[in-house]
Short mmCIF file of C-alpha atoms and ligand atoms in Angstrom, two decimals:
data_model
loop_
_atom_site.label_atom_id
_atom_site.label_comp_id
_atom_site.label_asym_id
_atom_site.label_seq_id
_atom_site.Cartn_x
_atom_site.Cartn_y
_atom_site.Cartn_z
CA UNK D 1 -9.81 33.85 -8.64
CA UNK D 2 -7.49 30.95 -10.02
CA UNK D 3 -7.59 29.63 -13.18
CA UNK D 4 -7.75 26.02 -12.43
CA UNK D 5 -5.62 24.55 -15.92
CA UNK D 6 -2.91 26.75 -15.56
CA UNK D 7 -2.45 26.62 -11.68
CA UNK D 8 -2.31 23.18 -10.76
CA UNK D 9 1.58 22.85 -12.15
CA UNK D 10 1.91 26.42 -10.36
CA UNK D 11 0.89 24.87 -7.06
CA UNK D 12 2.69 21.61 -7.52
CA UNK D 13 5.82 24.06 -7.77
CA UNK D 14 5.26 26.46 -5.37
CA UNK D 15 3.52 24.85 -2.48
CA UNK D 16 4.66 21.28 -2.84
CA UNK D 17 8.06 22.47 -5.02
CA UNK D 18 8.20 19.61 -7.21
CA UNK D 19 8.93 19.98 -11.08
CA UNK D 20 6.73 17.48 -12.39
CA UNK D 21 3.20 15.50 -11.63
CA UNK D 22 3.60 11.53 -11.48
CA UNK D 23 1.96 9.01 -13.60
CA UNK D 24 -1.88 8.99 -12.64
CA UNK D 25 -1.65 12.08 -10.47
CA UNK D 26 -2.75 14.78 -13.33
CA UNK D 27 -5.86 12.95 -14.77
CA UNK D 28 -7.06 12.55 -11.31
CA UNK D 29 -6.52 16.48 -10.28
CA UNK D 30 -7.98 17.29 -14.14
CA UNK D 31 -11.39 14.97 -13.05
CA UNK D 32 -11.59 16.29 -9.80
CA UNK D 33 -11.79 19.76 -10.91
CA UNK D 34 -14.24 18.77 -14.15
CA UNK D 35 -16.48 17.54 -10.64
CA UNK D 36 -16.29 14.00 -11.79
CA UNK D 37 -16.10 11.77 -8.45
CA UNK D 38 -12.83 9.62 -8.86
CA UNK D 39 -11.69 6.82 -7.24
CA UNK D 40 -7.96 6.95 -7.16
CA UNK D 41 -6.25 3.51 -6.11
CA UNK D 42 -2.24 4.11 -5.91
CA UNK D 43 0.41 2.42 -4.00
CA UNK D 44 1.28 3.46 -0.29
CA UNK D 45 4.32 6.29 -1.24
CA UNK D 46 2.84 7.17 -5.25
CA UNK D 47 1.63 10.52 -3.65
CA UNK D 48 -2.13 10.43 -3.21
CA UNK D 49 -2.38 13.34 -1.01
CA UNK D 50 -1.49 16.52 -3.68
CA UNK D 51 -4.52 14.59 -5.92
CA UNK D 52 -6.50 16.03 -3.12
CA UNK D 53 -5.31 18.42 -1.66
CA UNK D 54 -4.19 20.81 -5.14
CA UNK D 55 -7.69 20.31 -6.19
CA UNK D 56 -9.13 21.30 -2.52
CA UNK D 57 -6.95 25.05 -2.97
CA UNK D 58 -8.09 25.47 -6.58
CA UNK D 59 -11.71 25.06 -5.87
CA UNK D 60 -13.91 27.84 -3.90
CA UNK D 61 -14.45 27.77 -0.41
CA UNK D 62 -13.74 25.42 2.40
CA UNK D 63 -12.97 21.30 0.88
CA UNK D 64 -12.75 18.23 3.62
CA UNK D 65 -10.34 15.43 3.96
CA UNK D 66 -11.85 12.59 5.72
CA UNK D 67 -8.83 10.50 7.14
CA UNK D 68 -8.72 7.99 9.81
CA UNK D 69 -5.89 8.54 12.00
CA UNK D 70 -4.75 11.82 14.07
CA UNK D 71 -1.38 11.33 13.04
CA UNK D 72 -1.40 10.97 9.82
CA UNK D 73 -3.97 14.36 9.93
CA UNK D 74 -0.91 16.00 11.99
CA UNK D 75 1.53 15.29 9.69
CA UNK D 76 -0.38 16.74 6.62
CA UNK D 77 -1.31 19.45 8.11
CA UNK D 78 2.01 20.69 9.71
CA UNK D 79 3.30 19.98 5.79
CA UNK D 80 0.60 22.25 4.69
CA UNK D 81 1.06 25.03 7.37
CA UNK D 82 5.03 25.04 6.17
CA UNK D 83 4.04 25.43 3.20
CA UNK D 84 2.03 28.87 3.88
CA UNK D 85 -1.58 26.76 3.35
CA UNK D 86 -4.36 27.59 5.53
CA UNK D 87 -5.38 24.02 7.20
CA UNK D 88 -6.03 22.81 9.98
CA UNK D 89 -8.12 19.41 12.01
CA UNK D 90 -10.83 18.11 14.12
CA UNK D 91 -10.55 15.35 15.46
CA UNK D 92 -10.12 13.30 19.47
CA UNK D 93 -6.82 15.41 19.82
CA UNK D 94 -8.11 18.12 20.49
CA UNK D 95 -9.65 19.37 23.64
CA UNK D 96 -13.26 21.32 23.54
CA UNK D 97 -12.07 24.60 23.73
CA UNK D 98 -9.29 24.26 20.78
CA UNK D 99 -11.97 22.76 18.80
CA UNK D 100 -14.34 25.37 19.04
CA UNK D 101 -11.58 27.43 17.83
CA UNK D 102 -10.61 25.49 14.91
CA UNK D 103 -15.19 25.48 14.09
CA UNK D 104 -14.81 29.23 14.64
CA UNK D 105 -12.05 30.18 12.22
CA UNK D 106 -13.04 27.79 9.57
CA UNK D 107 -16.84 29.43 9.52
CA UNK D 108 -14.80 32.82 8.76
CA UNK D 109 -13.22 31.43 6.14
CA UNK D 110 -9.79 30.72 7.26
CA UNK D 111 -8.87 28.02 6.18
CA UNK D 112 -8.91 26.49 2.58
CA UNK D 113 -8.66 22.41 3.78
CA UNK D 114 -10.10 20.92 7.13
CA UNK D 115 -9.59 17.11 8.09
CA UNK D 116 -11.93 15.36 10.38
CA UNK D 117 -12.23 12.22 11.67
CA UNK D 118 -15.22 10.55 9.98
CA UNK D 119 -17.09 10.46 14.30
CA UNK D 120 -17.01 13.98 14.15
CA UNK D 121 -19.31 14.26 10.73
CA UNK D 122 -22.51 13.55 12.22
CA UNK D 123 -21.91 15.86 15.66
CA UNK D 124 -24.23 18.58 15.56
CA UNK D 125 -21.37 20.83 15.92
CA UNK D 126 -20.10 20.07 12.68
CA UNK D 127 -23.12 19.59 10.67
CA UNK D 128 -23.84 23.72 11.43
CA UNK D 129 -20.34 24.53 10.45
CA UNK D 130 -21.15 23.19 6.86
CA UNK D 131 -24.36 24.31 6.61
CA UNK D 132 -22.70 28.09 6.82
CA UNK D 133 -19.84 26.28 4.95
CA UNK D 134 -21.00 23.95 2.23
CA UNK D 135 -17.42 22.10 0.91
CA UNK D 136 -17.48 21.98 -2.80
CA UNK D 137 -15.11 18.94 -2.35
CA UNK D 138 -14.79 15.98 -0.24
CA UNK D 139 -12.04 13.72 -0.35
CA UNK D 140 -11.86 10.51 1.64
CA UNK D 141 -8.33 9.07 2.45
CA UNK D 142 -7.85 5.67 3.40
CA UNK D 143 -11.70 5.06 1.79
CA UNK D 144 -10.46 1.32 2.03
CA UNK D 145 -11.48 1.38 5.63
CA UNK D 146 -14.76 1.33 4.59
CA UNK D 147 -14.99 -2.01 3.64
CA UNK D 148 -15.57 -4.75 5.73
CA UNK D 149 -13.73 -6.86 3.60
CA UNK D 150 -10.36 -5.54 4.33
CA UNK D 151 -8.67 -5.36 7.69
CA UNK D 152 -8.92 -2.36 8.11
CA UNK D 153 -12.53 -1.85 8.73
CA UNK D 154 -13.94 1.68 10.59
CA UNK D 155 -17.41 1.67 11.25
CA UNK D 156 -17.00 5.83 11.22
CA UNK D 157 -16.49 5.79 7.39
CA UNK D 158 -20.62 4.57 6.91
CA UNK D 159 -21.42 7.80 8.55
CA UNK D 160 -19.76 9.42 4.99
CA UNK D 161 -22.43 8.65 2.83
CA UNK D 162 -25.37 9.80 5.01
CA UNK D 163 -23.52 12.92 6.19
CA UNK D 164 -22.96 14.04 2.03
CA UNK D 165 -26.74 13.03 1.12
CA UNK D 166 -28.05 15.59 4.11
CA UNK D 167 -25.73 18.34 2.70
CA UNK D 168 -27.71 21.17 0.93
CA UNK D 169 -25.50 20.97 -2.15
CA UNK D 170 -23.72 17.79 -3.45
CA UNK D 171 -19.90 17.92 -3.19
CA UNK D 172 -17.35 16.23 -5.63
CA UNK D 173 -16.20 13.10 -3.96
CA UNK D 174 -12.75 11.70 -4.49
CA UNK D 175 -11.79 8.57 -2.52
CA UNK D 176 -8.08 7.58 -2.50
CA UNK D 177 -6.63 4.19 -1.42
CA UNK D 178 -3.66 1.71 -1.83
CA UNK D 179 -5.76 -1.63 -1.36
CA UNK D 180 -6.82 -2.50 -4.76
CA UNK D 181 -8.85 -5.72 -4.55
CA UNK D 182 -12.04 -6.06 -6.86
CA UNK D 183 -14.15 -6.12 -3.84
CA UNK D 184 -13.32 -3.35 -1.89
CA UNK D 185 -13.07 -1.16 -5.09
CA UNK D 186 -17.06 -2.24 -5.29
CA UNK D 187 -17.59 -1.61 -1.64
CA UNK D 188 -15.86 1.65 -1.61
CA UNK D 189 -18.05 2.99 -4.64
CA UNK D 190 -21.13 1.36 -3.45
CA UNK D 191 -21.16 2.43 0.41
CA UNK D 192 -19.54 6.02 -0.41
CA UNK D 193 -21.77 6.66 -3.39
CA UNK D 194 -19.60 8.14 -5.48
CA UNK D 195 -21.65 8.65 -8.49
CA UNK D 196 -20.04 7.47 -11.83
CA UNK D 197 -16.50 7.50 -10.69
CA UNK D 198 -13.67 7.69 -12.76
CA UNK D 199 -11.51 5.05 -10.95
CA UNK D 200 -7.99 5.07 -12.03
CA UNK D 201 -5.21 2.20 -11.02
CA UNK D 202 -1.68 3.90 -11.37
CA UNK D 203 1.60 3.86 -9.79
CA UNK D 204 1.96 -0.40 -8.96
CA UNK D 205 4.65 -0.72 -11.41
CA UNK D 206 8.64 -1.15 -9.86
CA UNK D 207 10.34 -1.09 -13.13
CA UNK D 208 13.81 -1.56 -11.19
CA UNK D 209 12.68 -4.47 -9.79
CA UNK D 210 13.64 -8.31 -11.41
CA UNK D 211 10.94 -10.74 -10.35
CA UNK D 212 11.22 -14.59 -9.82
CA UNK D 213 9.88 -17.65 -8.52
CA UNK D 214 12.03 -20.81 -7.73
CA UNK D 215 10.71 -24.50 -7.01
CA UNK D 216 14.07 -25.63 -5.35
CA UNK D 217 14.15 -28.97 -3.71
CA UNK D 218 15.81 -27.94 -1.10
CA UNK D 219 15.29 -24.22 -0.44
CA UNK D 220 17.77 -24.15 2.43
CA UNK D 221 20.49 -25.30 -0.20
CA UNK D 222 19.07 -23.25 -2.49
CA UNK D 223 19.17 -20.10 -0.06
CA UNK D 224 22.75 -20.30 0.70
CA UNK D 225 23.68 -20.82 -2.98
CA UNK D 226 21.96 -17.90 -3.73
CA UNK D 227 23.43 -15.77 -0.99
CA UNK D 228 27.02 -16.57 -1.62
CA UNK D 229 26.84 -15.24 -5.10
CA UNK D 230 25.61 -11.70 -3.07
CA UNK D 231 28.10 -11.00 -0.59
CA UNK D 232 27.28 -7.98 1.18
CA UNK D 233 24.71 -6.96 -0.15
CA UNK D 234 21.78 -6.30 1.82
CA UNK D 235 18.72 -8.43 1.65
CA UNK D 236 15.48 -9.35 3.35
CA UNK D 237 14.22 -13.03 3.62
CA UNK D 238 10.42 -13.29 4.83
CA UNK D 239 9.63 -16.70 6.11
CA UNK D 240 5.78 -17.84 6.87
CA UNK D 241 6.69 -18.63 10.60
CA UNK D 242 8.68 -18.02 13.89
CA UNK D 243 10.02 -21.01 13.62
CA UNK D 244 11.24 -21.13 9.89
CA UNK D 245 13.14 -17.26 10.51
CA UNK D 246 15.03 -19.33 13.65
CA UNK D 247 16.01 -22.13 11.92
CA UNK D 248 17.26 -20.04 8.46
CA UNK D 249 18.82 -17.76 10.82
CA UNK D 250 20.90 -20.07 12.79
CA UNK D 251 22.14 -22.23 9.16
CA UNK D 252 23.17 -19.14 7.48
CA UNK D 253 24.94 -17.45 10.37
CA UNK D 254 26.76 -21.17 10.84
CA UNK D 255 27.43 -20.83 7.29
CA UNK D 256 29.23 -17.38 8.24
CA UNK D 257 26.46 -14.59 7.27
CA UNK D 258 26.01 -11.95 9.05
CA UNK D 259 22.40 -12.38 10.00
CA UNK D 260 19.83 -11.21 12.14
CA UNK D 261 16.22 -12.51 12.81
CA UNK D 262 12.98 -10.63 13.63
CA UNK D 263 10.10 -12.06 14.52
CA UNK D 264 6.71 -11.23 16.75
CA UNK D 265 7.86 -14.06 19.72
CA UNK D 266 10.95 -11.65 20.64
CA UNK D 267 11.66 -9.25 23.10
CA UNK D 268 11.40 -6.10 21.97
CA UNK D 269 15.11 -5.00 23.22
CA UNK D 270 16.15 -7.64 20.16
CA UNK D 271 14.09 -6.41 18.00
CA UNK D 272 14.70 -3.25 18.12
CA UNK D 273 18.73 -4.11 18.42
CA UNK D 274 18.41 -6.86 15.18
CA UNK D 275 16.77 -4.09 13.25
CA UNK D 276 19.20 -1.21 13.70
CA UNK D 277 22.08 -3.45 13.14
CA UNK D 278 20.45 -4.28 9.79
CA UNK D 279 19.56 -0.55 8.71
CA UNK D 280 22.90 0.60 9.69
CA UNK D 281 24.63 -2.35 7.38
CA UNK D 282 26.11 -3.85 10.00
CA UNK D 283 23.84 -6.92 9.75
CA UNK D 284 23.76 -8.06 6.08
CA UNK D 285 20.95 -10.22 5.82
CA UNK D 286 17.57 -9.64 8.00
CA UNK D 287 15.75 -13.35 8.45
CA UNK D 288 12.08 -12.21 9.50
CA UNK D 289 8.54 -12.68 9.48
CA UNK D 290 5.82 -9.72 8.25
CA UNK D 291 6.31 -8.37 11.57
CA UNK D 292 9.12 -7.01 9.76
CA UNK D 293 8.61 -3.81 7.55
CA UNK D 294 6.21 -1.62 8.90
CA UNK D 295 7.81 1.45 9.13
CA UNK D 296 11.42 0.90 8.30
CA UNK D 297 12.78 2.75 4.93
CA UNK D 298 15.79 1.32 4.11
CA UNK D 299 16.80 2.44 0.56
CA UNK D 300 19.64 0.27 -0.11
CA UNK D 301 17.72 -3.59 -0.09
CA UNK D 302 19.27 -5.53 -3.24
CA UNK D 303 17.11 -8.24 -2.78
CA UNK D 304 13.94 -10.27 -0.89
CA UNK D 305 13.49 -13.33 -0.61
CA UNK D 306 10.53 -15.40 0.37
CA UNK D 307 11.39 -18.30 1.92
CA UNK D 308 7.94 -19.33 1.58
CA UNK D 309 5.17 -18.53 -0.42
CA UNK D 310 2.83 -15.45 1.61
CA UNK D 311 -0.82 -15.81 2.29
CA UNK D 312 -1.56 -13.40 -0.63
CA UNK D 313 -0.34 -11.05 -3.66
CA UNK D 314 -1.20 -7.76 -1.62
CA UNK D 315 1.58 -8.91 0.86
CA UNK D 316 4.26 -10.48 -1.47
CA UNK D 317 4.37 -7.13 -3.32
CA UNK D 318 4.09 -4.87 -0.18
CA UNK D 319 7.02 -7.03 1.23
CA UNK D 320 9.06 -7.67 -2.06
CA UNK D 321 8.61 -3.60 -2.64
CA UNK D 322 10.97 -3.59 0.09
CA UNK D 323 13.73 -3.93 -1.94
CA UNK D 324 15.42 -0.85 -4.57
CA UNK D 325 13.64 1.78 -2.80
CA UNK D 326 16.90 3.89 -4.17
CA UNK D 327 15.76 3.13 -7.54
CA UNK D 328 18.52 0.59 -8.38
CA UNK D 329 18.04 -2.87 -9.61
CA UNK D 330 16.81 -5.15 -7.46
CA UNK D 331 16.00 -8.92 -6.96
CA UNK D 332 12.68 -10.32 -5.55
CA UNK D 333 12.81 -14.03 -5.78
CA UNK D 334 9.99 -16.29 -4.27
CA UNK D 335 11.06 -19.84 -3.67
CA UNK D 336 7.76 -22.05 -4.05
CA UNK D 337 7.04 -25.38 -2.49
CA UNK D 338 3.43 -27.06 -2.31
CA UNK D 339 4.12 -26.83 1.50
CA UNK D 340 3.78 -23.21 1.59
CA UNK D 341 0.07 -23.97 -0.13
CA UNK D 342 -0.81 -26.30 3.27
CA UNK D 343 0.13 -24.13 5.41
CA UNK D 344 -1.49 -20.73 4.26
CA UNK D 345 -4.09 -23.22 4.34
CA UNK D 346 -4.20 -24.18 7.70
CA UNK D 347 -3.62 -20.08 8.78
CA UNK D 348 -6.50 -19.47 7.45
CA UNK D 349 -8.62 -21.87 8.59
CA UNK D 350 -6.96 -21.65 12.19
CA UNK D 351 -5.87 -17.61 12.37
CA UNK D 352 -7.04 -15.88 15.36
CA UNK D 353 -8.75 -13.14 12.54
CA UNK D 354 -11.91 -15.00 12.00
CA UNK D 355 -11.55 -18.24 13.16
CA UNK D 356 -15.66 -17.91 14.66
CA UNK D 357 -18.55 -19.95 12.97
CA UNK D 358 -20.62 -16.46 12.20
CA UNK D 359 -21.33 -15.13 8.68
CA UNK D 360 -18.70 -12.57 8.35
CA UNK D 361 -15.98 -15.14 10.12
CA UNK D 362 -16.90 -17.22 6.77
CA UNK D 363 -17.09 -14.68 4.24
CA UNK D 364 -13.48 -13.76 5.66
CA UNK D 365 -12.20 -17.05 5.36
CA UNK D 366 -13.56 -17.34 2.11
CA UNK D 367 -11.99 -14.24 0.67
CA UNK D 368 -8.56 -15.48 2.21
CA UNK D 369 -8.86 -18.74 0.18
CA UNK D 370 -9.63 -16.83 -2.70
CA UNK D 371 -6.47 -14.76 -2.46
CA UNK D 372 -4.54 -17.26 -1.52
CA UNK D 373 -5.59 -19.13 -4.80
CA UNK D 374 -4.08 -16.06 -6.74
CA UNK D 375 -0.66 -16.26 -5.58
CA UNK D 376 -0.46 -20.08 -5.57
CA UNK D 377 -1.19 -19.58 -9.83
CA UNK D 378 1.17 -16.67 -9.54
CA UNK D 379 3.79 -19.31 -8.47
CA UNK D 380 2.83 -21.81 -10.52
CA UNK D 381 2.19 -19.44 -13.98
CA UNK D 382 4.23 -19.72 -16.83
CA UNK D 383 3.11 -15.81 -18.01
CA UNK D 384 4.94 -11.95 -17.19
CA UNK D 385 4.98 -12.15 -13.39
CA UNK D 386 4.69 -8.46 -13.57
CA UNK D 387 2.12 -8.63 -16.06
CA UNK D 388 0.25 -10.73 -13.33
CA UNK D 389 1.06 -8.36 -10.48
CA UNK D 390 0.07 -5.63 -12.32
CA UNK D 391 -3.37 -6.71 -13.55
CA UNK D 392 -3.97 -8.75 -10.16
CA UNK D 393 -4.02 -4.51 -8.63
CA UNK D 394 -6.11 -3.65 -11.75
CA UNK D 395 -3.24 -1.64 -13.72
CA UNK D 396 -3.03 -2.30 -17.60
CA UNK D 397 0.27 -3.92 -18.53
CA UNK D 398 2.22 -5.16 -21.40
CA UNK D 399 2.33 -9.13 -22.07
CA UNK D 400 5.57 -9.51 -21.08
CA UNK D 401 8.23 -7.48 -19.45
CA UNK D 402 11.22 -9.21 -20.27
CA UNK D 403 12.57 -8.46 -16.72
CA UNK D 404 11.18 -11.35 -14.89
CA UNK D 405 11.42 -15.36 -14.45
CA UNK D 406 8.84 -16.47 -17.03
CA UNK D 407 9.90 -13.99 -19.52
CA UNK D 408 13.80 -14.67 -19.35
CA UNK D 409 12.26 -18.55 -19.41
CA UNK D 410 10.62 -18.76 -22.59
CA UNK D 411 13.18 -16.38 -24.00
CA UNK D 412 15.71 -19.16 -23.24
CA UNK D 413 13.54 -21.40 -24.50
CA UNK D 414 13.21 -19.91 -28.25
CA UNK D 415 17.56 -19.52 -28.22
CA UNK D 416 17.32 -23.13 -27.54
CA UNK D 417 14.77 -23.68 -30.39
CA UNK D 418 16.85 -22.19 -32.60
CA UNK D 419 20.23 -23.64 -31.65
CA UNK D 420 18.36 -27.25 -32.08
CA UNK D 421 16.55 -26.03 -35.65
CA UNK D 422 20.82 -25.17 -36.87
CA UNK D 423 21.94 -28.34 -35.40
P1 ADP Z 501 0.53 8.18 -0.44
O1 ADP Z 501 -0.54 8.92 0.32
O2 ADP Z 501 0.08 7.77 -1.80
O3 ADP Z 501 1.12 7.04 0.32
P2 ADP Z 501 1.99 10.65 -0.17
O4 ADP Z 501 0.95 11.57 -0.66
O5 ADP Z 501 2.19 10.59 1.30
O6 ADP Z 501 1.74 9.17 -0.72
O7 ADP Z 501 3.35 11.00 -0.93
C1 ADP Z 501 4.50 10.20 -0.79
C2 ADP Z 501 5.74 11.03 -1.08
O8 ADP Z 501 5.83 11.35 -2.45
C3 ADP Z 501 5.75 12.35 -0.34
O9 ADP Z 501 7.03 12.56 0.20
C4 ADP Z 501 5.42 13.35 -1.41
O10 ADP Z 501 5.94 14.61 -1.12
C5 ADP Z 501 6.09 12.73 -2.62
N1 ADP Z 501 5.49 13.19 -3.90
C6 ADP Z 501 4.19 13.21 -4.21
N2 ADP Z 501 3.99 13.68 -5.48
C7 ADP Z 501 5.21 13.96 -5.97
C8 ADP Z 501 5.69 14.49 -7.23
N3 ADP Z 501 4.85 14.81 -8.23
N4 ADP Z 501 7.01 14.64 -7.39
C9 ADP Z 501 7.87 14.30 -6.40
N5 ADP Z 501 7.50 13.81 -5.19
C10 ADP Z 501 6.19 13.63 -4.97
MG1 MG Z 502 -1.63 8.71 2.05
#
């Protein structure tokens, strides 16, 4: 049997070869194994899933990951299997006869970590497997999606609290998410009854990353000023609408950049086309909305620019975390304009989301405005902009950074105090 403090490191060596745990990822494998239910909230890319699954191979018998989507259940498990780790899924993807298989082997004992789709908890199929199988540990990825306060929402995920209260033996419970909000850190205690959690908030900080906010009065001036002083360099700059990422588009490429738009209203030949340029350099400057970033990994984005203020902190950081992926110093500069205020407003108010006249339809809207009240003061604060970010996603933080707008601000500020004091 394993000796569970000295053979975590081992395993983070030998089956995921790495030298060294990252911040947060330790005291969440040390609470897991002391059976303390944890809620772990980390960025998408900090590395949630060895939090789970080195605790799953150091503890006896067969542990669960509860994840919503086959592919991401693929992916971890191939990883696994290369690794030499018994593992293995149920879930829609497979056909009857392979799942009765997969049942089969893991009531032998085969395997040391099985993911299921939260549907299949409550088949009768499954709830004999674990009563020959009890799991000492259940670990819920993605627990996010079971709020109904992000978008995200899976009515599956309610069937996880009833299917742990009608197992014979209570299981540690760790739930693992990147969405951070107040709220669905309540509802993802609450409707998973995690019992006591520890609930750690690690991982949001992009030291790398300068952070600023401009008020320019006249942001397409301001734009081109800016990008002249980075020629060649590659950058991102979000804009709220279509018709905003056309119009920057077309001024800077008349003012000779080499620029490329992206936007939901194109084709998706040009999209694809306006993308590759841009991720093979040949394209300097990508002019988009957020239909641009899921999925692309570019490592070499010096800066992002918002053209105008997003609907939310949640998306300015997602977006603006674009940038110094290769762990070199990078710009994220909002430019701010009362504008930007209206018309978040009037997205809200009009999005196709929850535009109804129902309860939830209001509580959504209401959320949204509450949000979007958070970035506005974000824009309009004279504090750390990191600090903000930071404690906005719940992680402790430093007053000031000395890395950002505000901080480089009042920093002036005191030379200047002192020059005037000598003079
Ligand atoms: P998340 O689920 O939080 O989005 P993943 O678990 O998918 O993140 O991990 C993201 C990447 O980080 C993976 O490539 C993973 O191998 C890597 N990673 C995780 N932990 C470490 C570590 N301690 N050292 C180096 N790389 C790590
Ligand atoms: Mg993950």
């Amino acid at each position: 049997r394993r000796n569970p403090v000295t053979d975590k490191k081992a395993l983070l060596r030998e089956i995921f070869g790495f030298t060294h745990f990252r911040p947060g990822q330790e005291a969440i494998i040390d609470a897991l194994l002391a059976r303390r239910d944890t809620l772990a909230v980390m960025p998408t890319g900090a590395g949630k899933s060895l939090c789970f699954q080195i605790p799953a191979l150091l503890f006896d018998g067969l542990s669960l990951v509860i994840s919503p989507l086959i592919s991401l259940m693929k992916d971890q498990v191939s990883a696994l299997r290369q690794a030499g780790v018994e593992a293995a899924y149920l879930n829609s993807a497979l056909t009857p006869s392979q799942m009765e298989t997969v049942v089969d082997r893991a009531r032998k004992g085969t395997y040391k970590i099985l993911y299921v789709a939260p549907e299949r908890l409550l088949t009768s199929g499954f709830l004999s497997l674990v009563r020959s199988c009890p799991p000492p540990f259940v670990a819920v990825d993605e627990a996010h999606c079971v709020s109904q306060w992000g978008q995200d929402f899976r009515p599956g995920y309610l069937d996880i609290a009833p299917f742990i209260e009608g197992l014979s033996g209570r299981p540690v419970l760790g739930a693992f998410t990147a969405t951070a909000t107040p709220q669905v850190r309540d509802d993802v205690t609450a409707l998973l009854c995690l019992r006591n959690p520890l609930v750690t908030t690690t991982g949001f900080d992009r030291p790398n990353l300068t952070f600023e906010v401009r008020s320019p009065a006249n942001k397409e001036a301001e734009l081109k000023g800016f990008l002249a002083e980075r020629r060649g360099k590659s950058g991102i700059v979000y804009c709220l609408t279509r018709k905003t990422v056309e119009e920057v588009c077309e001024s800077l490429r008349a003012a000779g950049h080499e620029a490329v738009r992206y936007h939901g209203g194109l084709d998706q030949e040009e999209r694809r086309e306006n993308q590759e340029r841009f991720q093979k350099d040949e394209a300097t400057v990508m002019v988009a909305t957020n239909a641009f970033g899921m999925g692309i990994d570019k490592s070499n984005v010096a800066f992002v620019v918002h053209y105008n203020m997003p609907k939310n902190i949640e998306s300015y950081y997602q977006e603006a975390g674009r940038a110094g992926r290769d762990g070199s110093r990078a710009e994220c500069v909002l430019f701010y304009g009362g504008r930007d205020v209206v018309t978040n407003q009037f997205l809200i108010e009009k999005g196709e989301e929850a535009s109804g006249d129902d309860e939830a339809s209001r509580l959504f809207r209401e959320t949204e405005r509450r949000r979007l009240r958070q970035m506005t003061l974000y824009c309009r604060s004279r504090d750390c902009l990191r600090a903000r970010i930071l404690r906005y996603f719940g992680e402790e933080s430093p007053d000031r950074c000395d890395n950002c707008s505000n901080c480089l601000q009042t920093f002036r500020e005191v030379d200047v105090t002192v020059e005037a004091q000598k003079i």
